[in-house]
CSV table of C-alpha atoms in Angstrom, one decimal:
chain,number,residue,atom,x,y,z
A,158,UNK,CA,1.4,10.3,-35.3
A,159,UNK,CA,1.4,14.0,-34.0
A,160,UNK,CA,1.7,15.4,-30.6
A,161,UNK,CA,-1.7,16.3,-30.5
A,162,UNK,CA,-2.5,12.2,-31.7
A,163,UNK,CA,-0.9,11.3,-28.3
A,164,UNK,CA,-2.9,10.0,-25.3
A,165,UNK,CA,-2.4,12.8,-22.1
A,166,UNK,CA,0.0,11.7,-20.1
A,167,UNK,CA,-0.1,9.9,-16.6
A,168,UNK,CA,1.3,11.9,-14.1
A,169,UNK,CA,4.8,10.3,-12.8
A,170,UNK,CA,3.8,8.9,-9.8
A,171,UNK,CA,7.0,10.3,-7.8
A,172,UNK,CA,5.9,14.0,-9.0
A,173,UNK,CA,2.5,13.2,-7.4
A,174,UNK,CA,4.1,11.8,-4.2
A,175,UNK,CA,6.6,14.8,-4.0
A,176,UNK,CA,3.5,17.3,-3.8
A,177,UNK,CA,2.5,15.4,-0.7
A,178,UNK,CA,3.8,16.5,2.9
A,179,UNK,CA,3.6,12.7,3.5
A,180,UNK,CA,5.2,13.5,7.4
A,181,UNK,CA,2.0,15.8,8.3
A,182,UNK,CA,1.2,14.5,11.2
A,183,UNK,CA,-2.8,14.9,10.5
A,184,UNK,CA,-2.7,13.3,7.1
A,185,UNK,CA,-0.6,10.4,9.2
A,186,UNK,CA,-3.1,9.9,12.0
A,187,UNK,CA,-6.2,9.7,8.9
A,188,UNK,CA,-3.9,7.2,7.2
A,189,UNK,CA,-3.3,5.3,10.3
A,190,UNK,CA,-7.1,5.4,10.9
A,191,UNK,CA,-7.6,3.7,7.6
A,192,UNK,CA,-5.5,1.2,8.1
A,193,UNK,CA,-6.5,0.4,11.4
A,194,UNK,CA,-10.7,0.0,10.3
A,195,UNK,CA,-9.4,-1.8,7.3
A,196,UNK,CA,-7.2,-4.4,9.4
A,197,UNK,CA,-10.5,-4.4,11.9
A,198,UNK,CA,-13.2,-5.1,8.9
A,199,UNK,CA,-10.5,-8.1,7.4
A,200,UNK,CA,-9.8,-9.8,11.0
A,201,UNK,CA,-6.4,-9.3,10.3
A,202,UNK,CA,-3.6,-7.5,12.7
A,203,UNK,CA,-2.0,-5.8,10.4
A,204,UNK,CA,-3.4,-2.9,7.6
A,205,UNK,CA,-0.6,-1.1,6.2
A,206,UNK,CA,-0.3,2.2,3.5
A,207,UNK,CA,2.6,1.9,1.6
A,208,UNK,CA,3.8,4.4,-1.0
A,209,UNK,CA,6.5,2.3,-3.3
A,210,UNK,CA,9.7,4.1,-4.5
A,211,UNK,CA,12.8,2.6,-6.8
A,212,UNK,CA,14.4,1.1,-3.5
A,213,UNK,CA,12.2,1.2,-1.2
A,214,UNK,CA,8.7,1.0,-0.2
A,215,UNK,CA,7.5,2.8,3.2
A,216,UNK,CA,4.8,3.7,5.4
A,217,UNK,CA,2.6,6.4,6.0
A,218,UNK,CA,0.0,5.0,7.6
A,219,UNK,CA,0.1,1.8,9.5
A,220,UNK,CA,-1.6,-0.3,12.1
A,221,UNK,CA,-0.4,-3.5,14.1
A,222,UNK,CA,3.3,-3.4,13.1
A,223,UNK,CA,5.6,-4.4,15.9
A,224,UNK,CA,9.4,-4.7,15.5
A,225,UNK,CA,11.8,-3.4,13.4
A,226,UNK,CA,9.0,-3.2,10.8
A,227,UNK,CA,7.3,-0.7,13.0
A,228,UNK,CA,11.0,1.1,13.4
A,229,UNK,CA,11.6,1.6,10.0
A,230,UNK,CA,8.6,2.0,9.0
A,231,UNK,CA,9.3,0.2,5.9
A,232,UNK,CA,11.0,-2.1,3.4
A,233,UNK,CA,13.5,-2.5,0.7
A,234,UNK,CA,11.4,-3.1,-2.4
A,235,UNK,CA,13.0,-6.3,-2.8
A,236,UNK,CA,11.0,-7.4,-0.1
A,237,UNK,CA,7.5,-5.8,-1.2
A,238,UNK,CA,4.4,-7.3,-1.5
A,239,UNK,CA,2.9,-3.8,-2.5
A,240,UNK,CA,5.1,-3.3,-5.3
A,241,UNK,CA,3.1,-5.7,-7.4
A,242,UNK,CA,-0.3,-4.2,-7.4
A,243,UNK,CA,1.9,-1.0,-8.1
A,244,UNK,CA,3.4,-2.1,-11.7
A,245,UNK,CA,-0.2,-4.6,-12.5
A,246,UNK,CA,-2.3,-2.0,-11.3
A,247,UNK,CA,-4.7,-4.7,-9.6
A,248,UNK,CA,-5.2,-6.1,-6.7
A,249,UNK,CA,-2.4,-8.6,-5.3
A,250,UNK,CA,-3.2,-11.9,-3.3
A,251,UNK,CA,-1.3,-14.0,-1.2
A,252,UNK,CA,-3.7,-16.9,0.8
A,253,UNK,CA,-0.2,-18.5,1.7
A,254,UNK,CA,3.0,-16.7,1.3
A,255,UNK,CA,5.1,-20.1,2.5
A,256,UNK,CA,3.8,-22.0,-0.4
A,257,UNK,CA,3.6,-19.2,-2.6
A,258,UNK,CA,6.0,-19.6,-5.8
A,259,UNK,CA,7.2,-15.9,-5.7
A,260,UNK,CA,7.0,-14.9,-2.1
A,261,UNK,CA,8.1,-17.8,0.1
A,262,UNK,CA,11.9,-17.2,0.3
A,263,UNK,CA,10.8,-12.9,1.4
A,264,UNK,CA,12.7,-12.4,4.6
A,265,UNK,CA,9.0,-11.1,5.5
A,266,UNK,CA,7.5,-14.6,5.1
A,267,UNK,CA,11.1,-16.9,6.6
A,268,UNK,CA,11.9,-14.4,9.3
A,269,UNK,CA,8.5,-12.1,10.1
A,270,UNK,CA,6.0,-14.6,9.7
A,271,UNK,CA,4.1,-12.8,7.1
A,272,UNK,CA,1.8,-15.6,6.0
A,273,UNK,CA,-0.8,-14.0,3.8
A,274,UNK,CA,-1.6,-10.6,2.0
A,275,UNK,CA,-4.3,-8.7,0.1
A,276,UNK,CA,-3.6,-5.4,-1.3
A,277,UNK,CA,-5.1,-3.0,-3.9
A,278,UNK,CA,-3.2,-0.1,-5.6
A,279,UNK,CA,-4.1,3.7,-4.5
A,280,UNK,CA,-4.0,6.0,-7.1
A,281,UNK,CA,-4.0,9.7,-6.9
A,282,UNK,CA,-4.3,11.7,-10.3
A,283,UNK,CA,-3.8,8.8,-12.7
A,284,UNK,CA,-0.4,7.7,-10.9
A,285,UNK,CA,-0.9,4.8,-8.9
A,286,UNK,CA,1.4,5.7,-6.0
A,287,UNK,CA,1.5,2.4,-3.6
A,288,UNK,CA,-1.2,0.0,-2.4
A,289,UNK,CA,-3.4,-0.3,0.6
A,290,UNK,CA,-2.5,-3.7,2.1
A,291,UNK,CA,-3.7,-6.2,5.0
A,292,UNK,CA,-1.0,-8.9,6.0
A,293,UNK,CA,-1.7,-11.9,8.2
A,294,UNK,CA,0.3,-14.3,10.5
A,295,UNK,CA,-1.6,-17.5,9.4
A,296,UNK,CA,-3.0,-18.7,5.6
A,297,UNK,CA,-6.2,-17.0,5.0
A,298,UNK,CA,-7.9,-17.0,1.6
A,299,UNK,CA,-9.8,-13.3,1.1
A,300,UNK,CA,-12.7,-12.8,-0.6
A,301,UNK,CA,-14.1,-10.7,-2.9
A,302,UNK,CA,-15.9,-8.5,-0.6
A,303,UNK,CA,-12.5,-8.2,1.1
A,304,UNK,CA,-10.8,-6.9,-1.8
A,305,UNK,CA,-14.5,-4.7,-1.7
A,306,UNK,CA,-13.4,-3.3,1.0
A,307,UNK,CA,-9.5,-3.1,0.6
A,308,UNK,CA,-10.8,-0.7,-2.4
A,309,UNK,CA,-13.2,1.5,-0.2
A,310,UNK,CA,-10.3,2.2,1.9
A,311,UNK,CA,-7.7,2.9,-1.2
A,312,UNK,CA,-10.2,5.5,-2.4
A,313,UNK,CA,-10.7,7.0,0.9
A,314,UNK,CA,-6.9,7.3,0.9
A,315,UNK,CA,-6.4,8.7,-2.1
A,316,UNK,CA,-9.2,11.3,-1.3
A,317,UNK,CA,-7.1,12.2,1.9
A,318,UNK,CA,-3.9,12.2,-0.2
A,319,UNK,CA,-5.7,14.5,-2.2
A,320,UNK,CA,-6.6,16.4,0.5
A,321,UNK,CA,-2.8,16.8,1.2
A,322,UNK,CA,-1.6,18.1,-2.1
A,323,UNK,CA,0.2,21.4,-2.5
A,324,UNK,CA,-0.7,23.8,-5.3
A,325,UNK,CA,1.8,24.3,-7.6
């Protein structure tokens, strides 16, 4: 197979991040926005963007976090939710984290109380940079008009991070 043979590439998605101001303050208060209509729409009390590193997964838009969560403004990836509609490139469901197989020893679910999640990847240029995620304090099982509208908002946000990106 030649080079010409080869499928184009997918931006790397920490090239496509690193073209971002990601501390603009007005891309911050449209993300927050987001976040906060999407957490409003779901009934739940807290809608998160995340944008998910190696390491680490933070924050650039947020509504209802309280705590050191709100502090930080993130989380070692270890502890991320959002990291697997990242690497599956769907959307990622947890109706009950403290049952869940794979998330119910997370410090978020044993010490935070997260007790369910819905999130959908955001992509920006073919790289899918982090998800746009709702988290809940009780078991809730989310539909698929929530995931409907988890998607509305991950598009709207990657328009906005679009918005955001400096020319090379």
């Amino acid at each position: 197979m030649n080079s010409h043979d080869q499928a184009p590439a997918i931006p790397d998605r920490f090239e496509v991040m690193a073209n971002i101001n990601l501390d603009d303050p007005e891309l911050r208060r449209r993300l927050d926005d987001i976040a906060h209509r999407t957490a409003d729409r779901l009934g739940q009390p807290i809608g998160l963007v995340s944008m998910v590193l190696d390491t680490a997964q933070f924050f650039p838009g947020s509504y209802g976090l309280q705590g050191w969560l709100d502090e930080l403004a993130g989380t070692p990836i270890e502890w991320s939710f959002c990291v697997n509609a990242v690497n599956t490139g769907t959307a990622y469901v947890v109706s009950d984290a403290s049952t869940d197989v794979k998330q119910s020893t997370n410090p978020l679910v044993t010490i935070d109380g997260v007790r369910s999640y819905a999130g959908v990847p955001i992509v920006v240029d073919g790289a899918i940079l982090g998800a746009h995620c709702v988290l809940g304090s009780d078991p809730h099982n989310f539909t698929d008009a929530d995931l409907a509208e988890l998607r509305r908002g991950a598009e709207e946000i990657s328009e906005v991070l679009r918005s955001f990106l400096r020319q090379g």
